[in-house]
């Protein structure tokens, strides 16, 4: 490859990662109703997003219900366990703005970015495992059966570790599988769940490992309440 072709390749990669940061990984607009422009639900939603943008960054998690029925809105934001407060804030602000453009006038929506998750609804959802909203991102490279079994086993350990620690509900780590080959993993739950529901949520995702992730070198599996990621390269930021 010539220098300029390498440069444009690098440029495209950078552009792709910027676009991913700007638009997020996935979103879902809920069908629990619509609100009208300038009405009380919109005012509560604006207040909620503002609250989450300032309350989430210090600890990586924020949640609140704002307003009275029938205009009450419930929301939460969760940042990846390894992002800085600054990146957390950037992510929640961006996600909060974008999701309202992507799901205009919808009373409920959820969006995932690389660094954070933002969810809101007119229907209370705190403390309930959200299995409805779900998606995966794959590393399509093929891995061996042995690598898959070890990845699944390692994620189960990380699920135990994350759920045992309710102040963060987050765990990450690496294991050596073969000579110099390592598996890197992370698990995380939203902090409105109980310890047992965090474990149940993660175990539920990991149970599907043979379906979602068999013989893949890496994958990220997200639900509205928990997620895991494993790769054969380091990806944890801090
Ligand atoms: C999107 O949300 C609807 C409910 O609002 C749910 O039934 C569906 O499974 C969700 N889709 C995904 C891919 O998460």
PDB file of C-alpha atoms and ligand atoms in Angstrom:
ATOM      1  CA  UNK A   1       0.000   0.000   0.000  1.00  0.00           C
ATOM      2  CA  UNK A   2       1.271   3.485  -0.827  1.00  0.00           C
ATOM      3  CA  UNK A   3       1.597   6.122   1.840  1.00  0.00           C
ATOM      4  CA  UNK A   4      -1.425   8.056   0.673  1.00  0.00           C
ATOM      5  CA  UNK A   5      -3.525   4.911   0.550  1.00  0.00           C
ATOM      6  CA  UNK A   6      -2.490   4.065   4.081  1.00  0.00           C
ATOM      7  CA  UNK A   7      -3.326   7.612   5.102  1.00  0.00           C
ATOM      8  CA  UNK A   8      -6.770   7.430   3.577  1.00  0.00           C
ATOM      9  CA  UNK A   9      -7.355   4.036   5.144  1.00  0.00           C
ATOM     10  CA  UNK A  10      -6.441   5.435   8.559  1.00  0.00           C
ATOM     11  CA  UNK A  11      -8.661   8.404   7.825  1.00  0.00           C
ATOM     12  CA  UNK A  12     -11.605   6.139   7.007  1.00  0.00           C
ATOM     13  CA  UNK A  13     -11.070   4.146  10.184  1.00  0.00           C
ATOM     14  CA  UNK A  14     -11.006   7.355  12.199  1.00  0.00           C
ATOM     15  CA  UNK A  15     -14.104   8.592  10.442  1.00  0.00           C
ATOM     16  CA  UNK A  16     -15.889   5.299  11.104  1.00  0.00           C
ATOM     17  CA  UNK A  17     -15.088   5.453  14.792  1.00  0.00           C
ATOM     18  CA  UNK A  18     -16.162   9.094  14.999  1.00  0.00           C
ATOM     19  CA  UNK A  19     -19.435   8.279  13.289  1.00  0.00           C
ATOM     20  CA  UNK A  20     -19.981   5.408  15.672  1.00  0.00           C
ATOM     21  CA  UNK A  21     -19.380   7.743  18.592  1.00  0.00           C
ATOM     22  CA  UNK A  22     -21.790  10.302  17.176  1.00  0.00           C
ATOM     23  CA  UNK A  23     -24.619   7.943  16.298  1.00  0.00           C
ATOM     24  CA  UNK A  24     -24.335   5.232  18.845  1.00  0.00           C
ATOM     25  CA  UNK A  25     -24.456   1.478  18.545  1.00  0.00           C
ATOM     26  CA  UNK A  26     -28.177   0.861  18.642  1.00  0.00           C
ATOM     27  CA  UNK A  27     -31.452   2.442  19.728  1.00  0.00           C
ATOM     28  CA  UNK A  28     -35.080   1.405  20.153  1.00  0.00           C
ATOM     29  CA  UNK A  29     -38.100   3.690  20.378  1.00  0.00           C
ATOM     30  CA  UNK A  30     -40.821   2.282  22.596  1.00  0.00           C
ATOM     31  CA  UNK A  31     -44.499   2.133  21.715  1.00  0.00           C
ATOM     32  CA  UNK A  32     -45.826   3.240  25.107  1.00  0.00           C
ATOM     33  CA  UNK A  33     -47.271   6.483  23.766  1.00  0.00           C
ATOM     34  CA  UNK A  34     -46.430   9.856  22.270  1.00  0.00           C
ATOM     35  CA  UNK A  35     -46.319  13.318  23.777  1.00  0.00           C
ATOM     36  CA  UNK A  36     -47.070  16.685  22.202  1.00  0.00           C
ATOM     37  CA  UNK A  37     -44.518  19.389  21.557  1.00  0.00           C
ATOM     38  CA  UNK A  38     -44.275  21.979  24.297  1.00  0.00           C
ATOM     39  CA  UNK A  39     -46.417  19.937  26.692  1.00  0.00           C
ATOM     40  CA  UNK A  40     -45.699  18.905  30.280  1.00  0.00           C
ATOM     41  CA  UNK A  41     -44.221  15.504  29.387  1.00  0.00           C
ATOM     42  CA  UNK A  42     -41.611  17.149  27.184  1.00  0.00           C
ATOM     43  CA  UNK A  43     -40.741  19.592  29.957  1.00  0.00           C
ATOM     44  CA  UNK A  44     -40.259  16.681  32.390  1.00  0.00           C
ATOM     45  CA  UNK A  45     -38.195  14.763  29.849  1.00  0.00           C
ATOM     46  CA  UNK A  46     -35.951  17.790  29.284  1.00  0.00           C
ATOM     47  CA  UNK A  47     -35.452  18.102  33.012  1.00  0.00           C
ATOM     48  CA  UNK A  48     -34.714  14.382  33.299  1.00  0.00           C
ATOM     49  CA  UNK A  49     -32.044  14.434  30.576  1.00  0.00           C
ATOM     50  CA  UNK A  50     -30.450  17.486  32.168  1.00  0.00           C
ATOM     51  CA  UNK A  51     -30.446  15.753  35.543  1.00  0.00           C
ATOM     52  CA  UNK A  52     -28.918  12.569  34.128  1.00  0.00           C
ATOM     53  CA  UNK A  53     -26.226  14.566  32.305  1.00  0.00           C
ATOM     54  CA  UNK A  54     -25.019  16.085  35.544  1.00  0.00           C
ATOM     55  CA  UNK A  55     -25.731  13.299  38.044  1.00  0.00           C
ATOM     56  CA  UNK A  56     -24.398  10.318  36.090  1.00  0.00           C
ATOM     57  CA  UNK A  57     -20.722  11.259  35.466  1.00  0.00           C
ATOM     58  CA  UNK A  58     -19.340  11.209  39.040  1.00  0.00           C
ATOM     59  CA  UNK A  59     -20.376   7.596  39.787  1.00  0.00           C
ATOM     60  CA  UNK A  60     -21.212   6.341  36.285  1.00  0.00           C
ATOM     61  CA  UNK A  61     -24.874   5.826  37.096  1.00  0.00           C
ATOM     62  CA  UNK A  62     -27.914   8.079  37.520  1.00  0.00           C
ATOM     63  CA  UNK A  63     -31.635   7.554  37.734  1.00  0.00           C
ATOM     64  CA  UNK A  64     -34.692   9.622  38.538  1.00  0.00           C
ATOM     65  CA  UNK A  65     -38.434   9.961  38.086  1.00  0.00           C
ATOM     66  CA  UNK A  66     -39.705  13.464  37.334  1.00  0.00           C
ATOM     67  CA  UNK A  67     -43.223  14.933  37.363  1.00  0.00           C
ATOM     68  CA  UNK A  68     -46.644  13.646  38.340  1.00  0.00           C
ATOM     69  CA  UNK A  69     -48.922  11.247  36.509  1.00  0.00           C
ATOM     70  CA  UNK A  70     -49.909  11.189  33.725  1.00  0.00           C
ATOM     71  CA  UNK A  71     -46.749  13.073  32.729  1.00  0.00           C
ATOM     72  CA  UNK A  72     -44.293  11.296  34.983  1.00  0.00           C
ATOM     73  CA  UNK A  73     -41.094  10.191  33.249  1.00  0.00           C
ATOM     74  CA  UNK A  74     -38.612   7.627  34.561  1.00  0.00           C
ATOM     75  CA  UNK A  75     -35.047   7.524  33.325  1.00  0.00           C
ATOM     76  CA  UNK A  76     -31.585   6.206  33.897  1.00  0.00           C
ATOM     77  CA  UNK A  77     -28.119   6.504  32.447  1.00  0.00           C
ATOM     78  CA  UNK A  78     -25.191   4.142  32.852  1.00  0.00           C
ATOM     79  CA  UNK A  79     -21.631   4.694  31.716  1.00  0.00           C
ATOM     80  CA  UNK A  80     -19.241   1.882  30.939  1.00  0.00           C
ATOM     81  CA  UNK A  81     -17.309   0.999  34.056  1.00  0.00           C
ATOM     82  CA  UNK A  82     -13.987   2.019  32.528  1.00  0.00           C
ATOM     83  CA  UNK A  83     -14.786   5.506  31.157  1.00  0.00           C
ATOM     84  CA  UNK A  84     -13.731   8.757  32.821  1.00  0.00           C
ATOM     85  CA  UNK A  85     -16.315  11.161  34.278  1.00  0.00           C
ATOM     86  CA  UNK A  86     -15.554  13.526  31.431  1.00  0.00           C
ATOM     87  CA  UNK A  87     -16.193  10.926  28.696  1.00  0.00           C
ATOM     88  CA  UNK A  88     -19.239   9.757  30.619  1.00  0.00           C
ATOM     89  CA  UNK A  89     -20.704  13.247  30.572  1.00  0.00           C
ATOM     90  CA  UNK A  90     -19.963  13.738  26.869  1.00  0.00           C
ATOM     91  CA  UNK A  91     -21.680  10.444  26.134  1.00  0.00           C
ATOM     92  CA  UNK A  92     -24.812  11.019  28.232  1.00  0.00           C
ATOM     93  CA  UNK A  93     -25.311  14.522  26.810  1.00  0.00           C
ATOM     94  CA  UNK A  94     -24.903  13.281  23.233  1.00  0.00           C
ATOM     95  CA  UNK A  95     -27.046  10.182  23.754  1.00  0.00           C
ATOM     96  CA  UNK A  96     -29.772  12.236  25.443  1.00  0.00           C
ATOM     97  CA  UNK A  97     -29.868  14.696  22.546  1.00  0.00           C
ATOM     98  CA  UNK A  98     -29.666  12.155  19.740  1.00  0.00           C
ATOM     99  CA  UNK A  99     -32.234   9.714  21.089  1.00  0.00           C
ATOM    100  CA  UNK A 100     -34.859  12.439  21.203  1.00  0.00           C
ATOM    101  CA  UNK A 101     -34.227  13.163  17.525  1.00  0.00           C
ATOM    102  CA  UNK A 102     -34.268   9.467  16.662  1.00  0.00           C
ATOM    103  CA  UNK A 103     -37.485   8.813  18.607  1.00  0.00           C
ATOM    104  CA  UNK A 104     -39.316  12.145  18.254  1.00  0.00           C
ATOM    105  CA  UNK A 105     -42.261  12.590  20.643  1.00  0.00           C
ATOM    106  CA  UNK A 106     -41.982   9.012  21.908  1.00  0.00           C
ATOM    107  CA  UNK A 107     -42.606   8.710  25.617  1.00  0.00           C
ATOM    108  CA  UNK A 108     -40.023   5.976  25.916  1.00  0.00           C
ATOM    109  CA  UNK A 109     -36.724   5.096  24.254  1.00  0.00           C
ATOM    110  CA  UNK A 110     -33.369   3.489  24.860  1.00  0.00           C
ATOM    111  CA  UNK A 111     -29.996   4.071  23.234  1.00  0.00           C
ATOM    112  CA  UNK A 112     -26.549   2.527  23.617  1.00  0.00           C
ATOM    113  CA  UNK A 113     -23.297   4.208  22.784  1.00  0.00           C
ATOM    114  CA  UNK A 114     -19.820   2.809  23.159  1.00  0.00           C
ATOM    115  CA  UNK A 115     -19.481   4.660  26.473  1.00  0.00           C
ATOM    116  CA  UNK A 116     -23.021   4.812  27.855  1.00  0.00           C
ATOM    117  CA  UNK A 117     -26.654   3.772  27.912  1.00  0.00           C
ATOM    118  CA  UNK A 118     -29.614   6.178  28.269  1.00  0.00           C
ATOM    119  CA  UNK A 119     -33.168   4.967  28.812  1.00  0.00           C
ATOM    120  CA  UNK A 120     -36.454   6.681  29.662  1.00  0.00           C
ATOM    121  CA  UNK A 121     -40.118   5.731  29.806  1.00  0.00           C
ATOM    122  CA  UNK A 122     -43.510   6.868  31.042  1.00  0.00           C
ATOM    123  CA  UNK A 123     -43.832   3.406  32.595  1.00  0.00           C
ATOM    124  CA  UNK A 124     -41.821   2.717  35.746  1.00  0.00           C
ATOM    125  CA  UNK A 125     -39.023   0.225  35.113  1.00  0.00           C
ATOM    126  CA  UNK A 126     -36.553   0.652  37.987  1.00  0.00           C
ATOM    127  CA  UNK A 127     -35.521  -2.619  39.565  1.00  0.00           C
ATOM    128  CA  UNK A 128     -36.869  -4.769  36.733  1.00  0.00           C
ATOM    129  CA  UNK A 129     -34.682  -6.777  34.393  1.00  0.00           C
ATOM    130  CA  UNK A 130     -35.129  -5.445  30.855  1.00  0.00           C
ATOM    131  CA  UNK A 131     -34.746  -8.402  28.506  1.00  0.00           C
ATOM    132  CA  UNK A 132     -36.890  -6.845  25.786  1.00  0.00           C
ATOM    133  CA  UNK A 133     -34.290  -4.434  24.525  1.00  0.00           C
ATOM    134  CA  UNK A 134     -31.366  -6.435  23.305  1.00  0.00           C
ATOM    135  CA  UNK A 135     -28.686  -6.419  20.644  1.00  0.00           C
ATOM    136  CA  UNK A 136     -25.240  -7.824  19.869  1.00  0.00           C
ATOM    137  CA  UNK A 137     -22.114  -6.570  18.158  1.00  0.00           C
ATOM    138  CA  UNK A 138     -19.744  -9.213  16.844  1.00  0.00           C
ATOM    139  CA  UNK A 139     -16.121  -9.623  16.039  1.00  0.00           C
ATOM    140  CA  UNK A 140     -16.689 -11.975  13.094  1.00  0.00           C
ATOM    141  CA  UNK A 141     -13.280 -13.674  13.228  1.00  0.00           C
ATOM    142  CA  UNK A 142     -13.453 -17.376  13.957  1.00  0.00           C
ATOM    143  CA  UNK A 143     -12.083 -18.795  17.201  1.00  0.00           C
ATOM    144  CA  UNK A 144     -11.672 -22.360  18.397  1.00  0.00           C
ATOM    145  CA  UNK A 145     -14.225 -24.322  20.456  1.00  0.00           C
ATOM    146  CA  UNK A 146     -11.764 -24.255  23.334  1.00  0.00           C
ATOM    147  CA  UNK A 147     -11.494 -20.456  23.173  1.00  0.00           C
ATOM    148  CA  UNK A 148     -15.303 -20.214  23.223  1.00  0.00           C
ATOM    149  CA  UNK A 149     -15.689 -22.504  26.219  1.00  0.00           C
ATOM    150  CA  UNK A 150     -13.047 -20.590  28.133  1.00  0.00           C
ATOM    151  CA  UNK A 151     -14.588 -17.229  27.192  1.00  0.00           C
ATOM    152  CA  UNK A 152     -17.992 -18.358  28.418  1.00  0.00           C
ATOM    153  CA  UNK A 153     -16.524 -19.680  31.662  1.00  0.00           C
ATOM    154  CA  UNK A 154     -14.554 -16.491  32.203  1.00  0.00           C
ATOM    155  CA  UNK A 155     -17.651 -14.330  31.624  1.00  0.00           C
ATOM    156  CA  UNK A 156     -19.491 -16.365  34.276  1.00  0.00           C
ATOM    157  CA  UNK A 157     -16.734 -15.555  36.751  1.00  0.00           C
ATOM    158  CA  UNK A 158     -16.957 -11.870  35.808  1.00  0.00           C
ATOM    159  CA  UNK A 159     -20.759 -12.037  36.213  1.00  0.00           C
ATOM    160  CA  UNK A 160     -20.298 -13.291  39.782  1.00  0.00           C
ATOM    161  CA  UNK A 161     -17.734 -10.594  40.447  1.00  0.00           C
ATOM    162  CA  UNK A 162     -19.824  -7.718  39.009  1.00  0.00           C
ATOM    163  CA  UNK A 163     -23.016  -8.738  40.817  1.00  0.00           C
ATOM    164  CA  UNK A 164     -21.206  -9.134  44.133  1.00  0.00           C
ATOM    165  CA  UNK A 165     -20.244  -5.461  44.038  1.00  0.00           C
ATOM    166  CA  UNK A 166     -23.432  -3.312  43.934  1.00  0.00           C
ATOM    167  CA  UNK A 167     -21.574   0.007  44.202  1.00  0.00           C
ATOM    168  CA  UNK A 168     -20.364  -0.461  40.628  1.00  0.00           C
ATOM    169  CA  UNK A 169     -22.000  -3.667  39.336  1.00  0.00           C
ATOM    170  CA  UNK A 170     -18.973  -3.831  37.054  1.00  0.00           C
ATOM    171  CA  UNK A 171     -16.104  -6.237  36.589  1.00  0.00           C
ATOM    172  CA  UNK A 172     -13.331  -6.578  34.050  1.00  0.00           C
ATOM    173  CA  UNK A 173     -10.265  -8.709  33.697  1.00  0.00           C
ATOM    174  CA  UNK A 174      -8.183 -10.996  31.552  1.00  0.00           C
ATOM    175  CA  UNK A 175      -7.066 -14.611  31.617  1.00  0.00           C
ATOM    176  CA  UNK A 176      -4.278 -16.419  29.890  1.00  0.00           C
ATOM    177  CA  UNK A 177      -5.730 -19.252  27.835  1.00  0.00           C
ATOM    178  CA  UNK A 178      -2.889 -20.652  25.834  1.00  0.00           C
ATOM    179  CA  UNK A 179       0.749 -19.606  25.677  1.00  0.00           C
ATOM    180  CA  UNK A 180       0.458 -15.887  24.961  1.00  0.00           C
ATOM    181  CA  UNK A 181      -3.233 -15.905  24.038  1.00  0.00           C
ATOM    182  CA  UNK A 182      -5.509 -14.034  26.420  1.00  0.00           C
ATOM    183  CA  UNK A 183      -9.212 -13.426  26.798  1.00  0.00           C
ATOM    184  CA  UNK A 184     -10.272  -9.958  27.943  1.00  0.00           C
ATOM    185  CA  UNK A 185     -13.743  -9.496  29.407  1.00  0.00           C
ATOM    186  CA  UNK A 186     -16.134  -7.129  31.111  1.00  0.00           C
ATOM    187  CA  UNK A 187     -19.592  -7.430  32.673  1.00  0.00           C
ATOM    188  CA  UNK A 188     -21.900  -4.701  33.952  1.00  0.00           C
ATOM    189  CA  UNK A 189     -25.446  -4.135  35.275  1.00  0.00           C
ATOM    190  CA  UNK A 190     -27.553  -1.022  35.772  1.00  0.00           C
ATOM    191  CA  UNK A 191     -27.532  -0.132  39.459  1.00  0.00           C
ATOM    192  CA  UNK A 192     -31.291  -0.083  39.925  1.00  0.00           C
ATOM    193  CA  UNK A 193     -31.191  -3.903  40.037  1.00  0.00           C
ATOM    194  CA  UNK A 194     -30.785  -5.999  43.172  1.00  0.00           C
ATOM    195  CA  UNK A 195     -27.665  -8.149  43.565  1.00  0.00           C
ATOM    196  CA  UNK A 196     -29.609 -11.290  42.663  1.00  0.00           C
ATOM    197  CA  UNK A 197     -31.239  -9.667  39.615  1.00  0.00           C
ATOM    198  CA  UNK A 198     -27.871  -8.385  38.356  1.00  0.00           C
ATOM    199  CA  UNK A 199     -26.580 -11.930  38.517  1.00  0.00           C
ATOM    200  CA  UNK A 200     -29.740 -13.255  36.893  1.00  0.00           C
ATOM    201  CA  UNK A 201     -29.527 -10.676  34.097  1.00  0.00           C
ATOM    202  CA  UNK A 202     -25.892 -11.478  33.280  1.00  0.00           C
ATOM    203  CA  UNK A 203     -26.379 -15.238  33.608  1.00  0.00           C
ATOM    204  CA  UNK A 204     -29.319 -14.906  31.215  1.00  0.00           C
ATOM    205  CA  UNK A 205     -27.128 -13.221  28.588  1.00  0.00           C
ATOM    206  CA  UNK A 206     -24.276 -15.673  29.101  1.00  0.00           C
ATOM    207  CA  UNK A 207     -26.655 -18.647  28.811  1.00  0.00           C
ATOM    208  CA  UNK A 208     -27.153 -17.557  25.224  1.00  0.00           C
ATOM    209  CA  UNK A 209     -23.444 -17.633  24.543  1.00  0.00           C
ATOM    210  CA  UNK A 210     -23.661 -20.799  22.388  1.00  0.00           C
ATOM    211  CA  UNK A 211     -26.283 -19.032  20.230  1.00  0.00           C
ATOM    212  CA  UNK A 212     -24.805 -15.538  20.042  1.00  0.00           C
ATOM    213  CA  UNK A 213     -21.111 -16.049  20.241  1.00  0.00           C
ATOM    214  CA  UNK A 214     -19.957 -19.577  19.581  1.00  0.00           C
ATOM    215  CA  UNK A 215     -16.523 -19.664  17.933  1.00  0.00           C
ATOM    216  CA  UNK A 216     -16.288 -15.899  17.676  1.00  0.00           C
ATOM    217  CA  UNK A 217     -13.122 -14.128  18.775  1.00  0.00           C
ATOM    218  CA  UNK A 218     -15.162 -11.454  20.475  1.00  0.00           C
ATOM    219  CA  UNK A 219     -18.650 -10.061  21.011  1.00  0.00           C
ATOM    220  CA  UNK A 220     -20.648  -7.517  22.955  1.00  0.00           C
ATOM    221  CA  UNK A 221     -24.112  -8.457  24.115  1.00  0.00           C
ATOM    222  CA  UNK A 222     -26.385  -5.774  25.537  1.00  0.00           C
ATOM    223  CA  UNK A 223     -29.765  -5.803  27.229  1.00  0.00           C
ATOM    224  CA  UNK A 224     -31.496  -2.843  28.838  1.00  0.00           C
ATOM    225  CA  UNK A 225     -30.185  -3.907  32.262  1.00  0.00           C
ATOM    226  CA  UNK A 226     -26.830  -5.592  31.746  1.00  0.00           C
ATOM    227  CA  UNK A 227     -24.148  -6.329  29.186  1.00  0.00           C
ATOM    228  CA  UNK A 228     -20.981  -8.258  28.621  1.00  0.00           C
ATOM    229  CA  UNK A 229     -18.052  -8.039  26.263  1.00  0.00           C
ATOM    230  CA  UNK A 230     -15.129 -10.326  25.569  1.00  0.00           C
ATOM    231  CA  UNK A 231     -12.328 -10.018  23.028  1.00  0.00           C
ATOM    232  CA  UNK A 232      -8.940 -11.519  22.292  1.00  0.00           C
ATOM    233  CA  UNK A 233      -7.369  -8.053  22.585  1.00  0.00           C
ATOM    234  CA  UNK A 234      -7.361  -5.485  25.409  1.00  0.00           C
ATOM    235  CA  UNK A 235     -10.224  -2.993  25.187  1.00  0.00           C
ATOM    236  CA  UNK A 236     -10.707  -1.712  28.723  1.00  0.00           C
ATOM    237  CA  UNK A 237      -9.887   1.979  28.788  1.00  0.00           C
ATOM    238  CA  UNK A 238      -8.501   2.457  32.271  1.00  0.00           C
TER     239      UNK A 238
HETATM  240  C1  LIG B   1     -37.731  -2.777  20.811  1.00  0.00           C
HETATM  241  O1  LIG B   1     -38.761  -2.476  21.737  1.00  0.00           O
HETATM  242  C2  LIG B   1     -39.897  -3.316  21.667  1.00  0.00           C
HETATM  243  C3  LIG B   1     -40.888  -2.843  22.722  1.00  0.00           C
HETATM  244  O2  LIG B   1     -40.986  -1.471  22.762  1.00  0.00           O
HETATM  245  C4  LIG B   1     -39.515  -4.740  21.935  1.00  0.00           C
HETATM  246  O3  LIG B   1     -40.631  -5.581  21.835  1.00  0.00           O
HETATM  247  C5  LIG B   1     -38.426  -5.173  20.983  1.00  0.00           C
HETATM  248  O4  LIG B   1     -37.985  -6.466  21.322  1.00  0.00           O
HETATM  249  C6  LIG B   1     -37.260  -4.206  21.033  1.00  0.00           C
HETATM  250  N1  LIG B   1     -36.280  -4.592  20.003  1.00  0.00           N
HETATM  251  C7  LIG B   1     -34.977  -4.769  20.272  1.00  0.00           C
HETATM  252  C8  LIG B   1     -34.147  -5.261  19.130  1.00  0.00           C
HETATM  253  O5  LIG B   1     -34.467  -4.555  21.349  1.00  0.00           O
END
